Amino acid sequence: MLVVSLNIDGRTIEADENTTVMDAARGAGLQIPHLCACDREGYAPIAACRSCLVEVAGEVALVPACRRKVAQGMAVTTRNDRIDNVRRLVVELTASEMGEVEFAGQTSTTFGRLARSLDVTATRFGFDAVVTQPDTSHPAVVFVADACIRCGLCRVACQDVQVNGIVALAGRGTETRITFDHGRSLGDSSCVSCGECIQVCPTGALRSGAGVAGRMPAELTIERTAETICPFCSVGCRVELGIAGNRAVIARGADGPANRGRLCVKGRFGFDYLAHPERLTVPLIRREDAPKNPELHLTGADVLTLFREATWDEALDRAAAGFLKVKEKHGSARLAVLGSAKSASEDAYVLQKLARTVLKTSHIDHCTRLCASIPPLTEAIGTWTVTLPFSHILEADVALVVGSNPEVNHPVAASFMKNAVRRGTKLILIDPYRQPFARHAAYHLQLRPATDVALLSAMTHVVIAEDLIDHAFVSQRLEGFDDLKARVSAYPPEVAARVCGVPEESIVGAARLFAKAPNAMCFWGMGASQHAHGSDNMRALIALALVTGQVGRRGAGMHPWRGQNNVQGSCDVGLLPMCLPGNRNISDAGERAFFERLWQTDIPGERGLTVVEILEAAAAGEMKGLYVSGGNPAMAAPDLAMTRRALASLEHLVVQDIFPTETAAFADVVLPAAALAERSGTVTNTDRFVQLVETAVPPPGAARPDWEITCEIATRMGARWNFDHVGAVFDEMVRAVPALAGMDWATITRERQLQYPLSADPSNGGSLFATVFPAIGGKARIAALTNGSPGELPDEQYPLILVTGRVREHWHTGSMTRRAKTLDALSPESLVHVSAADFARLDLNDRERVEVLTRRGSVRLPAVCDERLQSGVIWMAMSFFEAPANDLTTRHLDTLTRAPEYKFCAARLIRDESKNIGSDNQT
Amino acid sequence: MSNHLIRTIDGAVVNIVDDVLAHHDATSDRALEILLQLRDRLGGITDDVLVRVADGLKLSRAELYELATFYPSVRYHPTAVATRAAACEDLVCALVRSPHSAGEREATRDESYLCGGSACRGRCDSAQDVVGTGSNVVHADKADWRTLESYRSAGGYGYVERLRRGDVDAADVLAAIERSGSASSVVRKWRAVRDQHGEPVVIANASEGELGTFKDRHILERDPHGVIDAALVAVAVVGARRLIIYLRDDYDHLYRELQQVINEMRVAGLGADVEFDLRRSGGAYICGEETALIASLEGQRGRPREQPPFPTTHGLFGRPTLVQNIETLYRLRAAWGMRVEASLPVTRLLDPAVRIFSVSGRVCCPGVQLMASLPNIAALIAACGGMTEGEELGGVVLGGAAGSILTAEQCRLPLDDLLRAGIRIGSGSSVIVFAQRDDVRWIAAKMAAFLARESCGQCTPCRVGTSKMAGMLAGGPLDPVLMRSLAEVMREASICGLGRSAGQFLAGAAERLQGSAEC
């Protein structure tokens, strides 16, 4: 990096030699007009709009400031008669490419502001006389061709930044035009609705769909903006909400450390659940005449009929009294708490403190259990976090992705992964599904479901056989290599090729590519973890990464995808049955003593039960009281028939949520909580960034932040806490969680985001463990496999494999996203995906209603043919109340992580003769 | 969400697509050539083919659609393949076939008259031949090029062999070129490429597309080895291993010829260590411009790139790249002693004093003219047998689509005076002759329509400006103030020479038409 000195409009400016004139000017507070330039990461200069032309001394032609790099001694003039005249003509000519009506509507757009600043109110060149109909075929994005100036910024947004590859600038010359896919309408295109194009379009030619969320109604003026963190996945995107009348009406990507201004469909169009009419606004108490019926599956307004409104005092008294009663009658061990990784860390901290110090139970868990991608990494190297941020993929030579569909589940992170591929990172994808993301892969090893161990072991076999291991790493930093060597000897690639259905040469090629890479990263998702042998999948992958020494450097390390927006924070503060805050072993008396001093009370020392175990205990009559804060086990847990029985059998169930969820239908008391955007606190993303949230909009009605409600219950049960403010919770949390060492509320409020550990060497850019691991002895350890297999294999009666997952538009159980109009319009119903071969064999029609059955239950829903699926596999999303996939799933748990096997069970699919008479087919 | 649809594609078409894909590395930079080869076999590209190629190349459909709709030669249509080519409607063909006067023109005016119809295919010298043949365009293209044997017997490939043997070295070549008085830009470019790090590439640019220009075709039809010989010297001097011959797609006879020529050379063991890559342009005029040409070779739309950086340092995929046109390469051989042969007139180009012109329009014998001395344009017309019978000289368009419209009077002025007055002949040396009865405004409108169609569409001043310019000239009263404003913004703000020269042209046209026509 070389700093040069240049002169812009008479001012001397210092700038890095790689910056553009426009950026250098901006850095000095000088704005050079522009339309097709965007200063965000990934936007290369287009220089097509020509509104940023400036003079450079010594050059005859005007040069675009957005593209020209600065140089030592350069003298730039950004305004004089010549430039002003050309700029005005350019804008006038640009206007003439629009329709007259659309030009007149350019009031608040970038183009409108530029035209106004140059006094261009009309064009002598004549407006485009051809008036076209806007493309309104897509629920989220509308394209108004009459407002388009062909600057190509949307194309860069779609092709180069988010790398979704849908927006094209087709044609040539005067025929140049914006198109989608190969000339489709938006609605018929593969648009993934990230809305990046809407965010950058300088004329509003691309805008949010009419009448649905994300579109700013013309009559509303944005009164203010406020930032929050997206409440969905673990990427933790910072969002700027535009607020009118105390209501969020529009969302834009803000410059967060993880998202750099980007959002996905959920982040952009998923916020209007905040103002949904079904929001809980008052505390509710179950009516005496509303029995808990496990046969009923209710949600939303139907749930509300079971309750009457109550005051906070009455509801809190009832909640506390119920727990006290169970405690007295059955003992503390019959009480359990289920939190949520959607809540802020302060909520989670207070909740686990309530469980341990007031309820005196260790049965405390939350939904992270259901994804459980980190314990094998803890087992291997002692960390409870990713070893490096996902953005390091931009520095990695190779990225190995196992059991993940990031474009759907972590879309913003996926965009950076695709950026990396464009820059030369080679992608190895191991996943049974031929997802669109596979287009970017150098190798897509499309293995048969649940054969990951064989495949990964074969890759390790190749690496060892060809002596591609990192000898220094293996000898100095690893234990258990000999056992691993013996174990993988059983998996020569030709054997794995047969088991996995993957060509042998691909296995060998991928193994070599990974091992030989100077820096390689591993990612894994729930395709790896959500199996009865999920830990083995992850252990096999971790072993491969360790023997090749691919950890501890920039661009080399392991990044298990976390699920919800605050998985990391919830785990850090001890919302777990086997860990105290800071991931400290509950069975260790010394660790317990620390907390007993901190909390001034004794705490239970035995490991508690996990999510599914708590529910199973309830079904067996062994669990009597449950406090569910933010979770929704009646949709999220496997085998929902059992789950509903479990919930219905509880003597006391308190549900604290923002909506009347399926779980609330079984509650005795329902407490209305504030959503993330309605309160302050912190959440920690997948990259270990602790991010501040502040109140963007007020909570509806009487709803209150989770931590406050929990504190009220604690007080009513005799606790004396002094949390007068969320900052006080944060500061106590810091004392309890070593990872947060060095932080305090004042600092996080000022800095807004801090990546822990603060003590990390900044030159590693957040990649940890360069020399030593946090495991005992400082070394990594190859764990033995349990040699598990799927809990339920297909048979004659249930010949298909059912895999469940999520769609891009919906989050988890759908409680928020199904209540976001645009998201629900984009993805309104559950569909069972059937491979082309099975679709033909079963002689199905597109969207024909079918019945899917397993040994747990059955659901009816439309079927679609999915050419990307392997034959013998069917796939369903978990988020649809109307056809809950978890009515079908099994309760087989992984022995280490206790995560259920959502990715594999035996199923049968038959035509739904009962419903076909009415012909729902929409072929 | 329409990705679950089951698509059907004809099995035979699938086989052809897969066959073409299998003959390439299936890398996206080959996308255009793959589409053109499929067009050769299928007649055009339909959506089902496009989708399959995109999947095969791991491109998004949008990316391939951009290419397919940018390059007209791909002949993309969503569902159908056009069965025959329409007749050329560009300036020369239309001029030769059209009525003369504005009145007659108005009488036959239809929607496609100005910028519809089919584009110039580089046969302006045989424009008369297609009169009366309707839309079946047939050209009697020559295919009797000089054989390798004949070329070698005249000393061809001798120098490059000496260079490869080490008898002469790169410095000798550069010195020889310098001494020969060739354009100084040649030596400067070769040096720049040679001095760069990274593996250089040499591109022989046979993508001449200027209106009324066909000189490179003339050379390649007669003496292709002369071009390749010089290109191989360039390859050796700059240290390249790859020679790309980038051919105007319309020259399909030359595509076949050059394939044979390259084969001949392989058999003879010439250039054995050079990777020959014969690629086609896709029918976009702008791909004659170096950076647009390079973009198209990278599998991108042919959009010019702002310079600097220059191709010599940051060219094809960022590698140092030497782009030389056909005439330059052909003439260059004089530097190492290749001499004019009386039996082959095209070799007169080895004489630096000889100028080459592409003459078309209303002359008796349109075609390439080699002139050792040229007092004025009128002499060139005389060399072409004079005006067609019954026509008076009205003037010429000099320099192609964005060139100058000269009056008959100017044609009789000494050429040197014209050049001193700032008139440019242009690299294509195109001279389009029109008659006194021809409507100058119609000619200007035709030129503008060509530029509007051939603008790459990248920057606003050129994309919108050429279109507005064509609209202004097409009819109605002319507004000189507005024309000057438009000319100014195009000249000042366009990215590349097309838009800038279009602005220059408009400024000239505004002057030329002022008072003359329906102002």
GROMACS .gro file of N, CA and C in nm, chain A residues 555-615:
model
  183
  555GLY      N    1  -0.767  -1.777   0.627
  555GLY     CA    2  -0.816  -1.858   0.515
  555GLY      C    3  -0.804  -2.007   0.539
  556ALA      N    4  -0.760  -2.049   0.655
  556ALA     CA    5  -0.753  -2.192   0.686
  556ALA      C    6  -0.816  -2.214   0.822
  557GLY      N    7  -0.920  -2.294   0.824
  557GLY     CA    8  -0.987  -2.320   0.950
  557GLY      C    9  -1.124  -2.381   0.928
  558MET      N   10  -1.199  -2.392   1.038
  558MET     CA   11  -1.326  -2.461   1.032
  558MET      C   12  -1.439  -2.369   1.075
  559HIS      N   13  -1.543  -2.370   0.992
  559HIS     CA   14  -1.657  -2.282   1.018
  559HIS      C   15  -1.788  -2.363   1.010
  560PRO      N   16  -1.824  -2.428   1.121
  560PRO     CA   17  -1.956  -2.490   1.120
  560PRO      C   18  -2.062  -2.381   1.118
  561TRP      N   19  -2.156  -2.391   1.023
  561TRP     CA   20  -2.262  -2.290   1.018
  561TRP      C   21  -2.344  -2.296   1.144
  562ARG      N   22  -2.362  -2.182   1.207
  562ARG     CA   23  -2.454  -2.176   1.319
  562ARG      C   24  -2.593  -2.150   1.262
  563GLY      N   25  -2.694  -2.177   1.342
  563GLY     CA   26  -2.830  -2.166   1.288
  563GLY      C   27  -2.890  -2.029   1.307
  564GLN      N   28  -2.940  -2.002   1.427
  564GLN     CA   29  -3.018  -1.881   1.447
  564GLN      C   30  -2.927  -1.761   1.474
  565ASN      N   31  -2.989  -1.646   1.482
  565ASN     CA   32  -2.912  -1.523   1.489
  565ASN      C   33  -2.829  -1.511   1.616
  566ASN      N   34  -2.870  -1.584   1.723
  566ASN     CA   35  -2.791  -1.572   1.845
  566ASN      C   36  -2.753  -1.708   1.904
  567VAL      N   37  -2.726  -1.802   1.816
  567VAL     CA   38  -2.681  -1.933   1.863
  567VAL      C   39  -2.554  -1.918   1.947
  568GLN      N   40  -2.461  -1.841   1.895
  568GLN     CA   41  -2.333  -1.829   1.964
  568GLN      C   42  -2.352  -1.766   2.101
  569GLY      N   43  -2.428  -1.657   2.104
  569GLY     CA   44  -2.449  -1.587   2.231
  569GLY      C   45  -2.524  -1.672   2.331
  570SER      N   46  -2.627  -1.743   2.286
  570SER     CA   47  -2.707  -1.825   2.378
  570SER      C   48  -2.622  -1.936   2.440
  571CYS      N   49  -2.535  -1.994   2.358
  571CYS     CA   50  -2.449  -2.100   2.411
  571CYS      C   51  -2.343  -2.041   2.504
  572ASP      N   52  -2.287  -1.929   2.464
  572ASP     CA   53  -2.183  -1.868   2.546
  572ASP      C   54  -2.232  -1.841   2.689
  573VAL      N   55  -2.359  -1.801   2.702
  573VAL     CA   56  -2.408  -1.763   2.834
  573VAL      C   57  -2.471  -1.881   2.908
  574GLY      N   58  -2.459  -2.001   2.853
  574GLY     CA   59  -2.495  -2.119   2.930
  574GLY      C   60  -2.640  -2.163   2.921
  575LEU      N   61  -2.703  -2.140   2.809
  575LEU     CA   62  -2.840  -2.188   2.792
  575LEU      C   63  -2.836  -2.335   2.750
  576LEU      N   64  -2.762  -2.413   2.827
  576LEU     CA   65  -2.733  -2.551   2.791
  576LEU      C   66  -2.738  -2.637   2.918
  577PRO      N   67  -2.778  -2.762   2.905
  577PRO     CA   68  -2.794  -2.844   3.025
  577PRO      C   69  -2.662  -2.899   3.081
  578MET      N   70  -2.556  -2.892   3.003
  578MET     CA   71  -2.430  -2.948   3.054
  578MET      C   72  -2.322  -2.843   3.075
  579CYS      N   73  -2.357  -2.719   3.042
  579CYS     CA   74  -2.256  -2.613   3.054
  579CYS      C   75  -2.309  -2.495   3.133
  580LEU      N   76  -2.224  -2.447   3.218
  580LEU     CA   77  -2.250  -2.319   3.284
  580LEU      C   78  -2.203  -2.209   3.188
  581PRO      N   79  -2.236  -2.083   3.215
  581PRO     CA   80  -2.188  -1.976   3.126
  581PRO      C   81  -2.039  -1.988   3.099
  582GLY      N   82  -2.001  -1.951   2.977
  582GLY     CA   83  -1.862  -1.963   2.940
  582GLY      C   84  -1.825  -2.107   2.907
  583ASN      N   85  -1.925  -2.189   2.878
  583ASN     CA   86  -1.903  -2.328   2.842
  583ASN      C   87  -1.826  -2.403   2.949
  584ARG      N   88  -1.858  -2.373   3.074
  584ARG     CA   89  -1.786  -2.441   3.181
  584ARG      C   90  -1.865  -2.563   3.228
  585ASN      N   91  -1.790  -2.667   3.247
  585ASN     CA   92  -1.849  -2.798   3.275
  585ASN      C   93  -1.928  -2.796   3.405
  586ILE      N   94  -2.053  -2.828   3.396
  586ILE     CA   95  -2.140  -2.822   3.514
  586ILE      C   96  -2.103  -2.928   3.617
  587SER      N   97  -2.039  -3.034   3.568
  587SER     CA   98  -2.005  -3.143   3.661
  587SER      C   99  -1.881  -3.110   3.744
  588ASP      N  100  -1.815  -3.001   3.711
  588ASP     CA  101  -1.692  -2.964   3.779
  588ASP      C  102  -1.726  -2.876   3.900
  589ALA      N  103  -1.697  -2.926   4.018
  589ALA     CA  104  -1.735  -2.854   4.141
  589ALA      C  105  -1.668  -2.718   4.148
  590GLY      N  106  -1.545  -2.711   4.097
  590GLY     CA  107  -1.473  -2.585   4.099
  590GLY      C  108  -1.542  -2.480   4.014
  591GLU      N  109  -1.584  -2.521   3.900
  591GLU     CA  110  -1.656  -2.429   3.812
  591GLU      C  111  -1.787  -2.385   3.877
  592ARG      N  112  -1.855  -2.481   3.937
  592ARG     CA  113  -1.983  -2.447   4.003
  592ARG      C  114  -1.960  -2.348   4.116
  593ALA      N  115  -1.850  -2.368   4.188
  593ALA     CA  116  -1.823  -2.280   4.302
  593ALA      C  117  -1.810  -2.135   4.257
  594PHE      N  118  -1.749  -2.117   4.141
  594PHE     CA  119  -1.735  -1.981   4.088
  594PHE      C  120  -1.873  -1.915   4.075
  595PHE      N  121  -1.964  -1.990   4.016
  595PHE     CA  122  -2.097  -1.933   3.991
  595PHE      C  123  -2.179  -1.921   4.120
  596GLU      N  124  -2.155  -2.013   4.213
  596GLU     CA  125  -2.228  -2.002   4.339
  596GLU      C  126  -2.185  -1.876   4.415
  597ARG      N  127  -2.057  -1.840   4.396
  597ARG     CA  128  -2.011  -1.714   4.456
  597ARG      C  129  -2.074  -1.596   4.381
  598LEU      N  130  -2.067  -1.604   4.249
  598LEU     CA  131  -2.118  -1.493   4.168
  598LEU      C  132  -2.267  -1.471   4.192
  599TRP      N  133  -2.339  -1.582   4.205
  599TRP     CA  134  -2.485  -1.572   4.213
  599TRP      C  135  -2.536  -1.579   4.358
  600GLN      N  136  -2.442  -1.605   4.451
  600GLN     CA  137  -2.479  -1.606   4.593
  600GLN      C  138  -2.586  -1.710   4.626
  601THR      N  139  -2.577  -1.825   4.558
  601THR     CA  140  -2.671  -1.932   4.590
  601THR      C  141  -2.614  -2.063   4.535
  602ASP      N  142  -2.669  -2.174   4.583
  602ASP     CA  143  -2.622  -2.303   4.531
  602ASP      C  144  -2.694  -2.334   4.400
  603ILE      N  145  -2.627  -2.413   4.317
  603ILE     CA  146  -2.686  -2.450   4.188
  603ILE      C  147  -2.677  -2.600   4.169
  604PRO      N  148  -2.771  -2.659   4.094
  604PRO     CA  149  -2.767  -2.804   4.074
  604PRO      C  150  -2.643  -2.843   3.992
  605GLY      N  151  -2.586  -2.958   4.024
  605GLY     CA  152  -2.458  -2.996   3.965
  605GLY      C  153  -2.468  -3.107   3.862
  606GLU      N  154  -2.583  -3.165   3.846
  606GLU     CA  155  -2.592  -3.274   3.748
  606GLU      C  156  -2.626  -3.218   3.609
  607ARG      N  157  -2.586  -3.292   3.507
  607ARG     CA  158  -2.621  -3.252   3.371
  607ARG      C  159  -2.771  -3.263   3.353
  608GLY      N  160  -2.828  -3.169   3.286
  608GLY     CA  161  -2.972  -3.174   3.261
  608GLY      C  162  -3.005  -3.244   3.131
  609LEU      N  163  -3.134  -3.248   3.103
  609LEU     CA  164  -3.181  -3.311   2.980
  609LEU      C  165  -3.179  -3.210   2.865
  610THR      N  166  -3.173  -3.265   2.744
  610THR     CA  167  -3.174  -3.181   2.625
  610THR      C  168  -3.317  -3.169   2.571
  611VAL      N  169  -3.334  -3.091   2.466
  611VAL     CA  170  -3.468  -3.054   2.417
  611VAL      C  171  -3.559  -3.176   2.402
  612VAL      N  172  -3.515  -3.269   2.319
  612VAL     CA  173  -3.604  -3.382   2.291
  612VAL      C  174  -3.620  -3.469   2.415
  613GLU      N  175  -3.515  -3.477   2.494
  613GLU     CA  176  -3.523  -3.557   2.617
  613GLU      C  177  -3.621  -3.495   2.717
  614ILE      N  178  -3.623  -3.365   2.724
  614ILE     CA  179  -3.718  -3.296   2.812
  614ILE      C  180  -3.861  -3.329   2.770
  615LEU      N  181  -3.884  -3.324   2.639
  615LEU     CA  182  -4.018  -3.352   2.589
  615LEU      C  183  -4.055  -3.499   2.612
   0.00000   0.00000   0.00000
